[in-house]
Short mmCIF file of C-alpha atoms and ligand atoms in Angstrom, two decimals:
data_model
loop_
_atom_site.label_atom_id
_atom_site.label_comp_id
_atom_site.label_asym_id
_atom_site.label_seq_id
_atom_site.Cartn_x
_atom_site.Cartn_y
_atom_site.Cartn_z
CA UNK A 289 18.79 14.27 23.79
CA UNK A 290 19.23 17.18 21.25
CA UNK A 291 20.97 18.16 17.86
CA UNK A 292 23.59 17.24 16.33
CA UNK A 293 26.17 20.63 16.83
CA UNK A 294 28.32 22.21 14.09
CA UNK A 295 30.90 25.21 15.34
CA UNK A 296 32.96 27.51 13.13
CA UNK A 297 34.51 30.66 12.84
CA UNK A 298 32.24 31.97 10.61
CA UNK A 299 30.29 30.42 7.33
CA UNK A 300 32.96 27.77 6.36
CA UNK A 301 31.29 25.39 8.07
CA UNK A 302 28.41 25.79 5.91
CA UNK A 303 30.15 23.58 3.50
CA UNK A 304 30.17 20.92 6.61
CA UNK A 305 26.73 20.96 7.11
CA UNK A 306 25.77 20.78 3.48
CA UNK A 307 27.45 17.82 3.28
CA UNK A 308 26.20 16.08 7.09
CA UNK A 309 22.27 17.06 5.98
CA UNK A 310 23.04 15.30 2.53
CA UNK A 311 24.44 12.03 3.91
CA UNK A 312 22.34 12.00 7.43
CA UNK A 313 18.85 13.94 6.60
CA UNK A 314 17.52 12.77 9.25
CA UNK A 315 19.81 14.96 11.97
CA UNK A 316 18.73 18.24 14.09
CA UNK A 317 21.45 20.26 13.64
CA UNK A 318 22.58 23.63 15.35
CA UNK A 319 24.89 25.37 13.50
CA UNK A 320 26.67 28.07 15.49
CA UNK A 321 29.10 30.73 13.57
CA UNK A 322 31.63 32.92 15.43
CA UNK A 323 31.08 35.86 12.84
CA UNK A 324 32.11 38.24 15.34
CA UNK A 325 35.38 37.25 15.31
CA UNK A 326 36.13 36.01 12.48
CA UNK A 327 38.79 35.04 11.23
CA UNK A 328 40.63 32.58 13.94
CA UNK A 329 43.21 31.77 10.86
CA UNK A 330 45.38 34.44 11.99
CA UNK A 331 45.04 34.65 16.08
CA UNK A 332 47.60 33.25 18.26
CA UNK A 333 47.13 29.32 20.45
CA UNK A 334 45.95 30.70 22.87
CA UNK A 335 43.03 32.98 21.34
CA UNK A 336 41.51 30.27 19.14
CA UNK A 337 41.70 27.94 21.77
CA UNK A 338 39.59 30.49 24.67
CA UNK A 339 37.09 31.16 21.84
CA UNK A 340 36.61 27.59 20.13
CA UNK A 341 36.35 26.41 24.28
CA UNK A 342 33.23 28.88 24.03
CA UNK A 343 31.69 27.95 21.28
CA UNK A 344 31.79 24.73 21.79
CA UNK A 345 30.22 24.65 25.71
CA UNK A 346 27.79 27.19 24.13
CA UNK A 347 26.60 24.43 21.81
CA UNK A 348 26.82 21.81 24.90
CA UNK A 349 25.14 23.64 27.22
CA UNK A 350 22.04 24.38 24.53
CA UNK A 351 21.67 20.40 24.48
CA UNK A 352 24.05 19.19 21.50
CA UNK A 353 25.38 15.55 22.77
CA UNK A 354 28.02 15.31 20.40
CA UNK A 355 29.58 18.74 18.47
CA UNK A 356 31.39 18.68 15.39
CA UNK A 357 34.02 22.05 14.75
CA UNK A 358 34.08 22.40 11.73
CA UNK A 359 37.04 24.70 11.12
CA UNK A 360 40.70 23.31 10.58
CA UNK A 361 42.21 26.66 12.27
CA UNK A 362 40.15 25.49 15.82
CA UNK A 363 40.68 21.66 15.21
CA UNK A 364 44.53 22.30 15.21
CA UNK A 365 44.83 24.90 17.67
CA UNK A 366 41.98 23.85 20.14
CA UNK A 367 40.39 20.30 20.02
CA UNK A 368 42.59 17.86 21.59
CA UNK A 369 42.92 20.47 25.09
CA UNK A 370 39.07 20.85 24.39
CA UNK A 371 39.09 16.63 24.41
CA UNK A 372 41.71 16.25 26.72
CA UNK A 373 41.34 19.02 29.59
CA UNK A 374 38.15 20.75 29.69
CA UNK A 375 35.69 17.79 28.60
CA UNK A 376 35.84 15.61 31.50
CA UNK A 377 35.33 18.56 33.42
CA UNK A 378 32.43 19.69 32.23
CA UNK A 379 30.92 15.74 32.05
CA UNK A 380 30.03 16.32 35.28
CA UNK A 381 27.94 19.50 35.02
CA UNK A 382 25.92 17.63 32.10
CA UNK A 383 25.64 14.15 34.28
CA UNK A 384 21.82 13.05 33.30
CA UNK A 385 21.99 9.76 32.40
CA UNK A 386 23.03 10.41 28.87
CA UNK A 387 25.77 9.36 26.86
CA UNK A 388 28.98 11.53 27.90
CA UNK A 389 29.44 14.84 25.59
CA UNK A 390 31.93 14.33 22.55
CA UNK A 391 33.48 16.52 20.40
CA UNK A 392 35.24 15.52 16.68
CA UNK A 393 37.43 17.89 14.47
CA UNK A 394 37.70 18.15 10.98
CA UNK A 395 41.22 17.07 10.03
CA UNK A 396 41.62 13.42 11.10
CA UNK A 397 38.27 12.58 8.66
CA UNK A 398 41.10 14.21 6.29
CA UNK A 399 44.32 12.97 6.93
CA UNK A 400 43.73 9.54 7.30
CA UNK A 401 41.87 9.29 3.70
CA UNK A 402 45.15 11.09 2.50
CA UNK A 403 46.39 7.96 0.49
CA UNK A 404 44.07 8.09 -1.69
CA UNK A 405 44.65 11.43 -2.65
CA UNK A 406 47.46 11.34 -4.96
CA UNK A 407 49.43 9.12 -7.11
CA UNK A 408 52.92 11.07 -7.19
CA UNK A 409 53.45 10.66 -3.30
CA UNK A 410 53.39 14.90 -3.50
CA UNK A 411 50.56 16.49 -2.22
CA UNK A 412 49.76 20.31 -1.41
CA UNK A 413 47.06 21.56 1.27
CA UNK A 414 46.00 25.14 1.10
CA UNK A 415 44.59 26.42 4.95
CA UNK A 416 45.20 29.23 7.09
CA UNK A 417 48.42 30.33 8.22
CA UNK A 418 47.47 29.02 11.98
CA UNK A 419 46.46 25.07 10.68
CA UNK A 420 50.01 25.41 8.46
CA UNK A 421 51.94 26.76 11.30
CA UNK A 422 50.56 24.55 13.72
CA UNK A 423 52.03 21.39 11.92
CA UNK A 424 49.19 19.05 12.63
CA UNK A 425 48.59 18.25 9.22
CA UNK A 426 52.28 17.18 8.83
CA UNK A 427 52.51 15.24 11.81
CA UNK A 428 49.51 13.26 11.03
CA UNK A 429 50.17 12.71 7.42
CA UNK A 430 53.28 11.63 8.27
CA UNK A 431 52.08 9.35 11.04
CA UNK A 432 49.19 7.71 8.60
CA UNK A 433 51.08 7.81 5.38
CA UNK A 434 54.68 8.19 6.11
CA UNK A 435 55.94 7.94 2.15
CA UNK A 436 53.71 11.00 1.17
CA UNK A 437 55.32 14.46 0.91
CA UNK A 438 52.81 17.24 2.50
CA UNK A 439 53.83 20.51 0.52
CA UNK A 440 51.57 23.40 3.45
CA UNK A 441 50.67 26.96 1.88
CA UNK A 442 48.81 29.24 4.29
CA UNK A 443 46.73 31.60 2.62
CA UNK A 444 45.68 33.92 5.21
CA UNK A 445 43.67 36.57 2.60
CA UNK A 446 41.27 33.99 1.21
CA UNK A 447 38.95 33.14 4.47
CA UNK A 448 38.22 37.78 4.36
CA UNK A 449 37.62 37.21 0.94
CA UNK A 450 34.49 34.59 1.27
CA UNK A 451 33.28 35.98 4.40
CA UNK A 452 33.10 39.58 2.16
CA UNK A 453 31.47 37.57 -0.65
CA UNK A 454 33.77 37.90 -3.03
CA UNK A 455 34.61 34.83 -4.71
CA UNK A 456 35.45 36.13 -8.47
CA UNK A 457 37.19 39.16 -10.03
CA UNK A 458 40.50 41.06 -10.32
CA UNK A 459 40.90 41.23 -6.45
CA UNK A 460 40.31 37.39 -5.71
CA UNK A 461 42.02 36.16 -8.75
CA UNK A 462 45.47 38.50 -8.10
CA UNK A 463 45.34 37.07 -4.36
CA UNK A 464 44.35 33.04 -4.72
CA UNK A 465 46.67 33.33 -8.50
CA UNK A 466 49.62 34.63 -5.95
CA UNK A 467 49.25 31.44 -3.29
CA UNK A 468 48.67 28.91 -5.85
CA UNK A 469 52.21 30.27 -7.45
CA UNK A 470 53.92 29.56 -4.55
CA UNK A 471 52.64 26.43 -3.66
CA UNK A 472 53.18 24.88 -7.24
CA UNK A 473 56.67 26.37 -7.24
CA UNK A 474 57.30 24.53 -3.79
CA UNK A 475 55.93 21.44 -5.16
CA UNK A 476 56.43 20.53 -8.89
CA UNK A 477 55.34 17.11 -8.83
CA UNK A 478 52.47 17.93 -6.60
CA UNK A 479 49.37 15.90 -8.44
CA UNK A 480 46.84 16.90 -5.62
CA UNK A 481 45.42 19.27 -3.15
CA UNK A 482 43.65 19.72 0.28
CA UNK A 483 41.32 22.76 1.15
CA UNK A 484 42.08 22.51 4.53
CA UNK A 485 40.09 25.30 5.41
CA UNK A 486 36.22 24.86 5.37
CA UNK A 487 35.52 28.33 3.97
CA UNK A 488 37.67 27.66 0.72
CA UNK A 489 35.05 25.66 -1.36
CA UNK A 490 33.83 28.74 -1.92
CA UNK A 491 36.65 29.92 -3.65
CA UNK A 492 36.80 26.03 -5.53
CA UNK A 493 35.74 27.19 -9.32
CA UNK A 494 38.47 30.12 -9.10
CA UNK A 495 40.71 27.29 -7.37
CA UNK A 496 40.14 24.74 -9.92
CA UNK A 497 40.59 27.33 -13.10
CA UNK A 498 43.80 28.52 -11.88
CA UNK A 499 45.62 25.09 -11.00
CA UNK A 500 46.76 22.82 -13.99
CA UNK A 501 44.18 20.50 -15.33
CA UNK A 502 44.87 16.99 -14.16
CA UNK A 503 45.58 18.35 -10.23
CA UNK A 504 43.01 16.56 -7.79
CA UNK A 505 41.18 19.00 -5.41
CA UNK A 506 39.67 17.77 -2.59
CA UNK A 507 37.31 19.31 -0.51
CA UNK A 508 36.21 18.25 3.59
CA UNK A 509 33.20 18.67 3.48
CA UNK A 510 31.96 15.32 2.10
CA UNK A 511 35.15 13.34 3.91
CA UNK A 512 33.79 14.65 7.42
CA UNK A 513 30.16 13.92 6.72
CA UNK A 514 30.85 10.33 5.68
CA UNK A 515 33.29 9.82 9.05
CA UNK A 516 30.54 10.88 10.87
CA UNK A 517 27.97 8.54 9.53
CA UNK A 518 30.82 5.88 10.49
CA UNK A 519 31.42 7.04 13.70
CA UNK A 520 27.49 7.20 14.77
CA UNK A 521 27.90 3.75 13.43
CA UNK A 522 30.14 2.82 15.89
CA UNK A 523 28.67 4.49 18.93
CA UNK A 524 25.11 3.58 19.41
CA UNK A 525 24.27 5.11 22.82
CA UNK A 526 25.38 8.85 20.95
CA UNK A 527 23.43 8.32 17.94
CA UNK A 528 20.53 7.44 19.74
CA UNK A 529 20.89 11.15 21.77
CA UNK A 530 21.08 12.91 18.63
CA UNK A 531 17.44 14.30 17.77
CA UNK A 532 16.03 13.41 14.66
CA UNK A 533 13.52 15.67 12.87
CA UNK A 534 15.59 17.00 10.04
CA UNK A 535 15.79 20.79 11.40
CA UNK A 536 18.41 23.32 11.44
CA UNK A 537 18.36 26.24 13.57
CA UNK A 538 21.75 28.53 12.91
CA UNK A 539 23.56 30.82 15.69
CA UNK A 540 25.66 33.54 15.13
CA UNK A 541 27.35 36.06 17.09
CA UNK A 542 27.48 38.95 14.73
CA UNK A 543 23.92 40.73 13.56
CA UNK A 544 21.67 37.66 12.17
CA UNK A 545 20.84 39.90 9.23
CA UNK A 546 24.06 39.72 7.49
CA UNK A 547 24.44 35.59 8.60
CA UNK A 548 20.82 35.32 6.98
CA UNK A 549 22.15 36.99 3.84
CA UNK A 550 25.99 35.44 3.31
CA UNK A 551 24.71 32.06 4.58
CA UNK A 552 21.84 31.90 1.90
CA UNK A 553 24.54 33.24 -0.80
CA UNK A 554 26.77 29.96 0.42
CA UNK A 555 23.76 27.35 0.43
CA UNK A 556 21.10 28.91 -2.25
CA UNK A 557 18.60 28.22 0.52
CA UNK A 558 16.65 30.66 2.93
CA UNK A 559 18.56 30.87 6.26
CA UNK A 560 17.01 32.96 9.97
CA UNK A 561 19.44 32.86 12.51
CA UNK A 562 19.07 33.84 15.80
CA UNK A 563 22.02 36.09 17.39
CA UNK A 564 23.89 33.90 20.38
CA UNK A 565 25.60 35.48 23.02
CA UNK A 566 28.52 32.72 23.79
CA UNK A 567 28.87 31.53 27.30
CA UNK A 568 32.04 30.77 29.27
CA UNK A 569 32.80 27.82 30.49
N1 DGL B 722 36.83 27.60 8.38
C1 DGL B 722 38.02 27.84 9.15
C2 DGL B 722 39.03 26.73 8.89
O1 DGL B 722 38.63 25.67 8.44
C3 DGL B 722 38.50 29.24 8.90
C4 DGL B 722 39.41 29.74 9.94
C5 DGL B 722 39.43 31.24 10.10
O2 DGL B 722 38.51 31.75 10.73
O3 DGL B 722 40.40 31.84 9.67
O4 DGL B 722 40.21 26.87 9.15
#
């Protein structure tokens, strides 16, 4: 038995967690960030796939039954090998009578709510330039909803931005004003849009002032949370080896210092991490 884990690049998954504690209180949750190399948005297959693969045992190994990555860039580029190839592997190294290990992504929570997203059949999603170029989001949109049109912008400047903090002025406005002009000029009938990238609710007010009024923004964070709830639901023998004393303990693998600092900046709650040396597999 242990907590529930949450894996990302860096903070973005924050907004996961927020949104997981709101609708399950009740959780343990370990929430590991791979500051150190953040971001994965702009690193080739291969890379995001060797790194998410160690984040993820990391969390498996320090007792998480079931591990939630919440990061779009490593859901794309690494979960279904992580599912597929290296998870029946390790089974065996964690056989103790529990429930086998899972681990969930954040984009099918996403995709297959996409219907209800817009009205015009048109529909944007801003993420990094690896979720956009690794056409997941397409293929499963298209596979769940084949009569919506999925207009993909990668902004690869904006996850630097929030992990730096800065979420307002000249500098943020020039760069998310500039991807937001070529998405809407892509897309004129566009009536909604994804953040498919768990770090850009930071940037949401900016977001929301700069796109016309009546566009629909929707964020993960709250579509992932309530999936999971559903998919506890659904598989007793891993919600019963999930922990429940409503803790968080947070992991990064840059200087805990700085985590402590941004991570309180993205929650408005005191955060001590612990610095996490990730282990491979
Ligand atoms: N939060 C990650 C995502 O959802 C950011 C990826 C990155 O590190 O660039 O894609």
């Amino acid at each position: 038995m242990g907590p529930l884990g949450i894996f990302d690049s860096g903070l973005g998954g924050l907004t996961v967690l927020q949104q997981i504690q709101k609708i399950l209180p009740e959780l343990d949750l370990y929430y590991l960030g791979d500051n150190a190399r953040v971001p994965y948005g702009n690193r080739s297959f291969e890379t995001v796939y060797q790194f998410t693969r160690e984040g993820v045992y990391t969390l498996l190994k320090a007792g998480a039954p079931l591990v939630v990555v919440a990061c779009n860039t490593a859901s794309a580029k690494a979960l279904r090998s992580i599912q597929q190839l290296d998870l029946p592997l390790w089974q065996k190294e964690f056989n103790d009578g529990g429930p086998e290990r899972r681990v969930l992504g954040v984009l099918r929570p996403t995709t297959e709510r996409a219907g209800t997203f817009t009205q015009s059949g048109h529909l944007g999603l801003l993420a990094t330039r690896g979720t956009v170029e690794s056409g997941s989001y397409t293929t499963e949109i298209e596979h769940f909803f084949p009569e919506i049109t999925l207009y993909t912008q990668a902004c690869p400047l904006w996850v630097p931005l929030i992990e730096e903090g800065i979420l307002q002025g000249p500098v943020a406005h020039a760069i998310v004003q500039a991807d937001l002009n070529e998405l809407c000029a892509k897309a004129p009938a566009m009536d909604a849009v994804i953040l498919g990238c768990t770090h850009y609710p930071l940037l949401a007010p900016l977001i929301r002032d700069l796109l016309p009024k009546n566009m629909r923004i929707f964020e993960q964070g709250p579509l992932v949370a309530q999936a999971l709830a559903l998919y506890l639901q659904r598989h007793p023998d891993l919600s019963a080896a999930l922990t429940r004393g409503g803790t968080i303990q947070y992991f990064t693998t840059e200087d805990p210092h700085r985590f402590d600092q941004q991570a309180s900046r993205f929650g408005g709650h005191h955060v001590q991490s612990q610095h996490i040396e990730l282990l491979e597999p």
